[in-house]
């Protein structure tokens, strides 16, 4: 009887973890199916780098516009429902973007897809943190690792579709139907294994306690701002793989469309490796040391790839950048959720919302620099983000003795 009583919560936690992992997987795979198709869309719409950068910036613009609504929707509908519904609407937006006959409609569809993706992102992380509290140890990096698996899968799906000569509409329609169906199945397990509201407070670590009062409030504000910048640095590097890797490899290094997709695949693949081992690295060395090492790897790896541009060297550079920033967004989200003096979920929502500034600002800035001085120069944003992480990593927790 005792064994049965202990086994049921354990099985429920495992099922809940698997269901949340599916949500992260589908979220990563959906957008990744569209990204390697960007060069084709850019060519079909006959737009330059500047216009292209502004158009793809519509996705993060939509995310920022809708991001703050995520907390309200999660409290009213529940995190699992919001994540599944957001996946459905994101899939519809991505399909519309792929079929858009004009730049304006392409940007509009990306705006709507980005808005829905922001809701999904906050909701799935909120539900993931609920599952983490069931486990009593860090597992959030593993969810983001599954997201990377989804992104790699989506990139491979796109590369395979292009190699087979599938039309853009057929490819994206099949991907959307399959991935949305998987998210719908995951929703049932989420609701069954972990019912109830999303209002459990995150435990505050000992080094975060004792920060009440005016000085404590100021300290919390400083830490939250630094966490936003660290997460934003991670998103800047991710955006380089999302928006520019395939374009840089195809245009500057004359790679074929199928080979050009490997810049993005290498980045998210290495990011997955960094996240799958991230929890163990953090437990052993502390998040502060892991983040600093990652920032250095990003800056040096991509800096050398841009200094000596070759096809294999550049793919390796994107891979090192993805590995270097692997734990940044999960770390910033978890740290923000544990900050004292904030309502439950407020720190997570703020970081998730503001970090998307990296996705919003990076495409037009890189695009303008690319038009003026070449895309190789524009991609210097990647090593710059690595340097920023090295400078700000001190706000993260050191190793616990």
CSV table of C-alpha atoms in Angstrom, one decimal:
chain,number,residue,atom,x,y,z
A,1,UNK,CA,0.0,0.0,0.0
A,2,UNK,CA,2.8,2.4,0.8
A,3,UNK,CA,4.6,1.6,-2.4
A,4,UNK,CA,1.4,2.2,-4.4
A,5,UNK,CA,0.9,5.5,-2.6
A,6,UNK,CA,4.4,6.7,-3.4
A,7,UNK,CA,4.4,5.4,-7.0
A,8,UNK,CA,1.3,7.3,-8.1
A,9,UNK,CA,2.7,10.8,-7.5
A,10,UNK,CA,6.0,9.7,-9.1
A,11,UNK,CA,4.2,8.4,-12.2
A,12,UNK,CA,2.1,11.6,-12.4
A,13,UNK,CA,5.2,13.7,-12.2
A,14,UNK,CA,6.9,11.7,-15.0
A,15,UNK,CA,3.8,11.9,-17.2
A,16,UNK,CA,3.5,15.6,-16.6
A,17,UNK,CA,7.2,16.1,-17.5
A,18,UNK,CA,6.8,14.1,-20.7
A,19,UNK,CA,3.7,16.2,-21.7
A,20,UNK,CA,5.5,19.5,-21.1
A,21,UNK,CA,8.5,18.2,-23.1
A,22,UNK,CA,6.1,17.6,-26.0
A,23,UNK,CA,4.9,21.2,-25.8
A,24,UNK,CA,8.5,22.4,-25.9
A,25,UNK,CA,9.3,20.1,-28.8
A,26,UNK,CA,6.4,21.3,-30.9
A,27,UNK,CA,7.1,24.9,-30.1
A,28,UNK,CA,10.7,24.5,-31.3
A,29,UNK,CA,9.8,22.5,-34.4
A,30,UNK,CA,7.0,24.8,-35.7
A,31,UNK,CA,9.0,27.9,-36.4
A,32,UNK,CA,12.1,25.9,-37.4
A,33,UNK,CA,10.2,24.5,-40.4
A,34,UNK,CA,9.8,28.1,-41.7
A,35,UNK,CA,13.3,29.5,-41.0
A,36,UNK,CA,15.3,27.5,-43.7
A,37,UNK,CA,12.7,28.7,-46.2
A,38,UNK,CA,13.5,32.3,-45.6
A,39,UNK,CA,16.0,32.6,-48.5
A,40,UNK,CA,13.3,31.3,-50.9
A,41,UNK,CA,10.7,33.6,-49.5
A,42,UNK,CA,13.1,36.6,-49.7
A,43,UNK,CA,13.8,35.7,-53.4
A,44,UNK,CA,10.1,35.1,-54.2
A,45,UNK,CA,9.2,38.5,-52.7
A,46,UNK,CA,12.2,40.2,-54.3
A,47,UNK,CA,13.2,42.2,-51.3
A,48,UNK,CA,16.6,43.5,-50.1
A,49,UNK,CA,18.4,42.9,-46.8
A,50,UNK,CA,17.0,46.0,-45.1
A,51,UNK,CA,13.4,45.2,-46.0
A,52,UNK,CA,13.9,41.6,-45.2
A,53,UNK,CA,15.2,42.5,-41.7
A,54,UNK,CA,12.2,44.7,-41.0
A,55,UNK,CA,9.8,42.0,-42.2
A,56,UNK,CA,11.2,39.2,-40.0
A,57,UNK,CA,11.3,41.6,-37.1
A,58,UNK,CA,7.5,41.4,-37.2
A,59,UNK,CA,7.7,38.1,-35.4
A,60,UNK,CA,9.4,39.5,-32.2
A,61,UNK,CA,7.3,42.6,-32.5
A,62,UNK,CA,4.1,40.5,-32.2
A,63,UNK,CA,5.7,38.6,-29.3
A,64,UNK,CA,6.4,41.9,-27.4
A,65,UNK,CA,3.0,43.2,-28.1
A,66,UNK,CA,1.2,40.2,-26.7
A,67,UNK,CA,3.8,39.1,-24.1
A,68,UNK,CA,2.4,40.8,-21.0
A,69,UNK,CA,-1.0,39.3,-21.7
A,70,UNK,CA,0.5,35.8,-21.0
A,71,UNK,CA,0.4,36.1,-17.3
A,72,UNK,CA,-3.3,37.1,-17.2
A,73,UNK,CA,-4.3,34.3,-19.6
A,74,UNK,CA,-2.3,31.7,-17.6
A,75,UNK,CA,-4.1,32.7,-14.4
A,76,UNK,CA,-7.5,32.6,-16.1
A,77,UNK,CA,-7.2,29.6,-18.4
A,78,UNK,CA,-4.3,27.6,-16.9
A,79,UNK,CA,-0.7,27.3,-18.4
A,80,UNK,CA,-1.3,24.1,-20.2
A,81,UNK,CA,-4.4,25.3,-22.1
A,82,UNK,CA,-2.7,28.6,-23.1
A,83,UNK,CA,0.4,26.7,-24.3
A,84,UNK,CA,-1.7,24.3,-26.5
A,85,UNK,CA,-3.9,27.0,-27.9
A,86,UNK,CA,-0.9,29.2,-28.6
A,87,UNK,CA,0.7,26.3,-30.5
A,88,UNK,CA,-2.4,25.9,-32.7
A,89,UNK,CA,-2.5,29.6,-33.6
A,90,UNK,CA,1.3,29.8,-34.1
A,91,UNK,CA,1.1,27.0,-36.6
A,92,UNK,CA,-1.7,28.8,-38.5
A,93,UNK,CA,0.4,32.0,-38.6
A,94,UNK,CA,3.5,30.3,-39.8
A,95,UNK,CA,1.6,28.6,-42.6
A,96,UNK,CA,0.1,32.0,-43.6
A,97,UNK,CA,3.6,33.6,-43.6
A,98,UNK,CA,4.9,30.9,-45.9
A,99,UNK,CA,2.1,31.4,-48.4
A,100,UNK,CA,2.0,35.2,-48.2
A,101,UNK,CA,2.0,36.9,-51.7
A,102,UNK,CA,3.4,40.2,-50.5
A,103,UNK,CA,5.9,41.6,-48.0
A,104,UNK,CA,3.1,43.3,-46.0
A,105,UNK,CA,1.1,40.0,-45.6
A,106,UNK,CA,4.3,38.1,-44.8
A,107,UNK,CA,5.1,40.6,-42.0
A,108,UNK,CA,1.5,40.5,-40.8
A,109,UNK,CA,1.4,36.8,-40.6
A,110,UNK,CA,4.8,36.7,-38.7
A,111,UNK,CA,3.4,39.4,-36.3
A,112,UNK,CA,0.4,37.2,-35.4
A,113,UNK,CA,2.6,34.0,-35.2
A,114,UNK,CA,5.0,35.9,-32.9
A,115,UNK,CA,2.2,37.0,-30.6
A,116,UNK,CA,0.9,33.5,-30.2
A,117,UNK,CA,4.4,32.1,-29.7
A,118,UNK,CA,5.0,34.5,-26.8
A,119,UNK,CA,1.9,33.2,-25.1
A,120,UNK,CA,3.1,29.6,-25.7
A,121,UNK,CA,6.5,30.4,-24.4
A,122,UNK,CA,5.4,31.9,-21.1
A,123,UNK,CA,2.8,29.2,-20.5
A,124,UNK,CA,5.0,26.2,-21.2
A,125,UNK,CA,7.7,27.6,-19.0
A,126,UNK,CA,5.2,28.3,-16.2
A,127,UNK,CA,3.9,24.7,-16.5
A,128,UNK,CA,7.5,23.4,-16.6
A,129,UNK,CA,8.3,25.2,-13.4
A,130,UNK,CA,5.3,23.6,-11.8
A,131,UNK,CA,6.7,20.2,-12.8
A,132,UNK,CA,10.1,21.2,-11.5
A,133,UNK,CA,8.7,21.9,-8.1
A,134,UNK,CA,7.2,18.4,-8.1
A,135,UNK,CA,10.7,16.9,-8.8
A,136,UNK,CA,12.4,19.1,-6.2
A,137,UNK,CA,15.4,19.7,-8.4
A,138,UNK,CA,16.4,21.6,-11.6
A,139,UNK,CA,14.9,20.1,-14.8
A,140,UNK,CA,14.1,23.3,-16.7
A,141,UNK,CA,17.3,23.1,-18.8
A,142,UNK,CA,16.1,19.7,-20.0
A,143,UNK,CA,12.8,21.2,-21.3
A,144,UNK,CA,14.8,23.8,-23.3
A,145,UNK,CA,17.0,20.9,-24.5
A,146,UNK,CA,13.8,19.3,-25.9
A,147,UNK,CA,12.9,22.6,-27.5
A,148,UNK,CA,16.3,22.4,-29.3
A,149,UNK,CA,15.6,18.9,-30.4
A,150,UNK,CA,12.3,20.2,-31.8
A,151,UNK,CA,14.2,23.0,-33.6
A,152,UNK,CA,16.7,20.6,-35.1
A,153,UNK,CA,13.8,18.3,-36.1
A,154,UNK,CA,12.0,21.2,-37.7
A,155,UNK,CA,15.2,22.3,-39.5
A,156,UNK,CA,15.7,18.8,-40.8
A,157,UNK,CA,12.1,18.6,-41.9
A,158,UNK,CA,12.6,21.8,-43.9
A,159,UNK,CA,15.9,20.6,-45.4
A,160,UNK,CA,14.3,17.3,-46.3
A,161,UNK,CA,11.3,19.0,-47.9
A,162,UNK,CA,13.5,21.2,-50.0
A,163,UNK,CA,15.6,18.2,-51.0
A,164,UNK,CA,12.5,16.4,-52.1
A,165,UNK,CA,11.2,19.4,-53.9
A,166,UNK,CA,8.0,19.8,-51.9
A,167,UNK,CA,6.2,23.1,-52.3
A,168,UNK,CA,6.3,25.6,-49.4
A,169,UNK,CA,2.6,25.3,-48.8
A,170,UNK,CA,2.5,21.5,-48.7
A,171,UNK,CA,5.6,21.3,-46.4
A,172,UNK,CA,4.3,23.9,-43.9
A,173,UNK,CA,0.7,22.5,-43.9
A,174,UNK,CA,1.9,18.9,-43.1
A,175,UNK,CA,4.3,20.2,-40.4
A,176,UNK,CA,1.6,22.3,-38.8
A,177,UNK,CA,-1.0,19.5,-38.7
A,178,UNK,CA,1.4,17.0,-37.2
A,179,UNK,CA,2.9,19.3,-34.6
A,180,UNK,CA,-0.4,20.8,-33.5
A,181,UNK,CA,-1.9,17.3,-33.1
A,182,UNK,CA,1.0,16.4,-30.8
A,183,UNK,CA,0.5,19.5,-28.7
A,184,UNK,CA,-3.2,18.6,-28.3
A,185,UNK,CA,-2.4,15.2,-27.1
A,186,UNK,CA,0.1,16.6,-24.6
A,187,UNK,CA,-2.6,19.0,-23.2
A,188,UNK,CA,-4.7,16.0,-22.0
A,189,UNK,CA,-1.8,14.7,-19.9
A,190,UNK,CA,-0.9,18.1,-18.6
A,191,UNK,CA,-4.5,18.6,-17.3
A,192,UNK,CA,-4.8,15.1,-15.9
A,193,UNK,CA,-1.4,14.9,-14.2
A,194,UNK,CA,-1.1,18.5,-12.9
A,195,UNK,CA,-4.6,20.1,-12.5
A,196,UNK,CA,-5.3,23.3,-10.5
A,197,UNK,CA,-4.2,26.9,-10.8
A,198,UNK,CA,-0.8,28.2,-11.7
A,199,UNK,CA,-0.2,30.2,-8.5
A,200,UNK,CA,2.3,28.2,-6.5
A,201,UNK,CA,5.1,30.4,-5.3
A,202,UNK,CA,8.7,29.6,-6.4
A,203,UNK,CA,11.0,28.9,-3.5
A,204,UNK,CA,13.4,31.6,-2.8
A,205,UNK,CA,17.0,30.6,-2.4
A,206,UNK,CA,18.9,31.6,0.8
A,207,UNK,CA,21.1,34.1,-1.0
A,208,UNK,CA,17.9,35.8,-2.3
A,209,UNK,CA,16.3,36.2,1.1
A,210,UNK,CA,17.0,39.1,3.3
A,211,UNK,CA,16.6,41.6,0.4
A,212,UNK,CA,13.5,43.3,1.7
A,213,UNK,CA,13.4,47.1,2.1
A,214,UNK,CA,14.4,50.0,-0.1
A,215,UNK,CA,18.0,48.7,-0.7
A,216,UNK,CA,16.5,45.2,-1.3
A,217,UNK,CA,14.0,46.6,-3.8
A,218,UNK,CA,16.8,48.4,-5.7
A,219,UNK,CA,18.9,45.3,-5.7
A,220,UNK,CA,16.0,43.2,-7.1
A,221,UNK,CA,15.5,45.7,-9.8
A,222,UNK,CA,19.2,45.7,-10.8
A,223,UNK,CA,19.3,41.9,-10.8
A,224,UNK,CA,16.1,41.7,-12.9
A,225,UNK,CA,17.5,44.1,-15.4
A,226,UNK,CA,20.7,42.2,-15.7
A,227,UNK,CA,18.8,38.9,-16.1
A,228,UNK,CA,16.8,40.5,-18.9
A,229,UNK,CA,20.1,41.5,-20.7
A,230,UNK,CA,21.6,38.0,-20.2
A,231,UNK,CA,18.5,36.4,-21.7
A,232,UNK,CA,18.4,39.0,-24.5
A,233,UNK,CA,22.0,38.1,-25.3
A,234,UNK,CA,21.0,34.5,-25.7
A,235,UNK,CA,18.1,35.5,-28.0
A,236,UNK,CA,20.4,37.7,-30.1
A,237,UNK,CA,22.5,34.6,-30.9
A,238,UNK,CA,19.4,32.5,-31.5
A,239,UNK,CA,18.1,35.1,-33.9
A,240,UNK,CA,21.4,35.0,-35.9
A,241,UNK,CA,20.7,31.3,-36.5
A,242,UNK,CA,17.0,31.9,-37.1
A,243,UNK,CA,17.1,34.8,-39.5
A,244,UNK,CA,20.6,35.0,-41.0
A,245,UNK,CA,22.5,31.7,-40.8
A,246,UNK,CA,21.0,30.2,-44.0
A,247,UNK,CA,21.2,33.5,-45.8
A,248,UNK,CA,24.8,34.1,-44.9
A,249,UNK,CA,25.9,30.6,-45.9
A,250,UNK,CA,24.0,30.8,-49.2
A,251,UNK,CA,24.9,34.3,-50.2
A,252,UNK,CA,28.3,35.0,-48.8
A,253,UNK,CA,29.7,31.5,-48.9
A,254,UNK,CA,27.7,30.3,-51.9
A,255,UNK,CA,26.3,27.1,-50.2
A,256,UNK,CA,23.3,25.3,-51.7
A,257,UNK,CA,19.9,25.8,-50.0
A,258,UNK,CA,20.2,22.3,-48.4
A,259,UNK,CA,23.7,23.0,-47.1
A,260,UNK,CA,22.8,26.5,-46.0
A,261,UNK,CA,20.2,25.1,-43.6
A,262,UNK,CA,23.0,23.5,-41.6
A,263,UNK,CA,24.1,26.8,-40.1
A,264,UNK,CA,20.8,26.9,-38.2
A,265,UNK,CA,20.8,23.2,-37.6
A,266,UNK,CA,24.4,23.3,-36.1
A,267,UNK,CA,23.5,26.2,-33.8
A,268,UNK,CA,20.4,24.6,-32.3
A,269,UNK,CA,22.0,21.2,-32.3
A,270,UNK,CA,24.9,22.4,-30.2
A,271,UNK,CA,22.5,24.4,-28.1
A,272,UNK,CA,20.7,21.1,-27.4
A,273,UNK,CA,23.9,19.5,-26.2
A,274,UNK,CA,24.6,22.4,-23.9
A,275,UNK,CA,21.2,22.2,-22.4
A,276,UNK,CA,21.1,18.5,-22.0
A,277,UNK,CA,24.3,18.7,-19.9
A,278,UNK,CA,23.4,22.1,-18.5
A,279,UNK,CA,21.9,21.0,-15.2
A,280,UNK,CA,24.9,18.9,-14.3
A,281,UNK,CA,27.3,21.7,-15.2
A,282,UNK,CA,25.4,24.2,-13.1
A,283,UNK,CA,25.3,21.8,-10.1
A,284,UNK,CA,29.0,21.3,-10.3
A,285,UNK,CA,30.3,24.7,-11.3
A,286,UNK,CA,27.5,27.1,-10.6
A,287,UNK,CA,25.4,29.1,-13.1
A,288,UNK,CA,27.8,32.1,-12.9
A,289,UNK,CA,30.8,30.1,-14.1
A,290,UNK,CA,28.8,28.3,-16.7
A,291,UNK,CA,27.5,31.5,-18.2
A,292,UNK,CA,30.9,33.2,-18.3
A,293,UNK,CA,32.5,30.2,-20.0
A,294,UNK,CA,29.6,30.1,-22.4
A,295,UNK,CA,29.9,33.8,-23.2
A,296,UNK,CA,33.6,33.3,-23.9
A,297,UNK,CA,33.0,30.3,-26.2
A,298,UNK,CA,30.4,32.4,-28.1
A,299,UNK,CA,32.6,35.4,-28.5
A,300,UNK,CA,35.8,33.5,-29.5
A,301,UNK,CA,34.1,30.8,-31.6
A,302,UNK,CA,32.0,33.0,-33.8
A,303,UNK,CA,34.6,35.8,-33.8
A,304,UNK,CA,37.1,33.4,-35.4
A,305,UNK,CA,34.5,32.1,-37.9
A,306,UNK,CA,33.8,35.6,-39.1
A,307,UNK,CA,37.5,36.5,-39.2
A,308,UNK,CA,38.3,33.5,-41.4
A,309,UNK,CA,35.1,32.7,-43.4
A,310,UNK,CA,34.9,29.2,-44.7
A,311,UNK,CA,31.8,26.9,-45.0
A,312,UNK,CA,32.9,24.3,-42.4
A,313,UNK,CA,34.4,27.0,-40.1
A,314,UNK,CA,31.2,29.1,-40.1
A,315,UNK,CA,29.0,26.1,-39.4
A,316,UNK,CA,31.3,25.3,-36.5
A,317,UNK,CA,31.2,28.9,-35.4
A,318,UNK,CA,27.4,28.8,-35.3
A,319,UNK,CA,27.6,25.5,-33.3
A,320,UNK,CA,30.0,27.0,-30.7
A,321,UNK,CA,27.7,30.1,-30.4
A,322,UNK,CA,24.7,27.8,-29.8
A,323,UNK,CA,26.6,25.8,-27.2
A,324,UNK,CA,27.8,28.9,-25.4
A,325,UNK,CA,24.3,30.4,-24.9
A,326,UNK,CA,22.6,27.1,-24.2
A,327,UNK,CA,21.7,27.7,-20.5
A,328,UNK,CA,21.3,31.5,-20.5
A,329,UNK,CA,17.5,31.8,-21.1
A,330,UNK,CA,16.5,28.9,-18.7
A,331,UNK,CA,18.9,30.4,-16.1
A,332,UNK,CA,17.5,33.9,-16.4
A,333,UNK,CA,13.9,32.6,-16.3
A,334,UNK,CA,14.5,30.5,-13.2
A,335,UNK,CA,16.4,33.2,-11.4
A,336,UNK,CA,13.7,35.8,-12.2
A,337,UNK,CA,11.0,33.5,-11.0
A,338,UNK,CA,12.8,33.1,-7.6
A,339,UNK,CA,13.3,36.8,-7.0
A,340,UNK,CA,11.6,38.1,-3.8
A,341,UNK,CA,9.1,40.9,-3.7
A,342,UNK,CA,7.4,40.0,-7.0
A,343,UNK,CA,4.1,38.4,-7.6
A,344,UNK,CA,4.2,34.7,-8.6
A,345,UNK,CA,5.1,34.5,-12.2
A,346,UNK,CA,5.9,38.2,-12.6
A,347,UNK,CA,9.7,37.8,-12.9
A,348,UNK,CA,9.3,35.0,-15.5
A,349,UNK,CA,6.8,37.1,-17.5
A,350,UNK,CA,9.0,40.2,-17.5
A,351,UNK,CA,12.1,38.3,-18.6
A,352,UNK,CA,10.3,36.4,-21.2
A,353,UNK,CA,8.7,39.6,-22.5
A,354,UNK,CA,11.7,41.9,-22.6
A,355,UNK,CA,14.2,39.3,-23.8
A,356,UNK,CA,12.3,39.3,-27.1
A,357,UNK,CA,13.8,42.8,-27.7
A,358,UNK,CA,16.7,40.8,-29.0
A,359,UNK,CA,14.6,39.2,-31.6
A,360,UNK,CA,12.9,42.6,-32.4
A,361,UNK,CA,16.0,44.7,-32.7
A,362,UNK,CA,18.5,42.3,-34.2
A,363,UNK,CA,17.0,41.7,-37.6
A,364,UNK,CA,16.6,45.3,-38.7
A,365,UNK,CA,20.0,46.3,-37.2
A,366,UNK,CA,21.8,43.4,-38.8
A,367,UNK,CA,19.9,44.0,-42.0
A,368,UNK,CA,20.9,47.7,-42.2
A,369,UNK,CA,24.5,46.9,-41.3
A,370,UNK,CA,24.5,44.1,-44.0
A,371,UNK,CA,23.3,46.5,-46.6
A,372,UNK,CA,26.0,49.1,-45.7
A,373,UNK,CA,29.0,46.9,-44.9
A,374,UNK,CA,28.0,43.2,-45.6
A,375,UNK,CA,26.2,40.5,-43.7
A,376,UNK,CA,29.6,39.3,-42.3
A,377,UNK,CA,29.9,42.6,-40.4
A,378,UNK,CA,26.3,42.5,-39.3
A,379,UNK,CA,26.9,39.1,-37.6
A,380,UNK,CA,29.4,40.6,-35.3
A,381,UNK,CA,26.4,41.0,-33.0
A,382,UNK,CA,27.0,37.3,-32.0
A,383,UNK,CA,30.5,37.7,-30.4
A,384,UNK,CA,29.3,41.0,-28.9
A,385,UNK,CA,26.5,39.2,-27.2
A,386,UNK,CA,29.1,36.7,-25.8
A,387,UNK,CA,31.1,39.6,-24.3
A,388,UNK,CA,28.0,41.1,-22.7
A,389,UNK,CA,27.3,37.8,-20.9
A,390,UNK,CA,30.8,37.6,-19.5
A,391,UNK,CA,30.3,41.1,-18.1
A,392,UNK,CA,26.9,40.5,-16.5
A,393,UNK,CA,27.2,36.9,-15.3
A,394,UNK,CA,28.0,38.1,-11.8
A,395,UNK,CA,24.3,38.4,-11.0
A,396,UNK,CA,23.8,34.7,-11.4
A,397,UNK,CA,24.3,32.3,-8.5
A,398,UNK,CA,27.7,30.8,-7.8
A,399,UNK,CA,28.2,27.1,-7.0
A,400,UNK,CA,26.6,26.1,-3.7
A,401,UNK,CA,28.9,24.3,-1.3
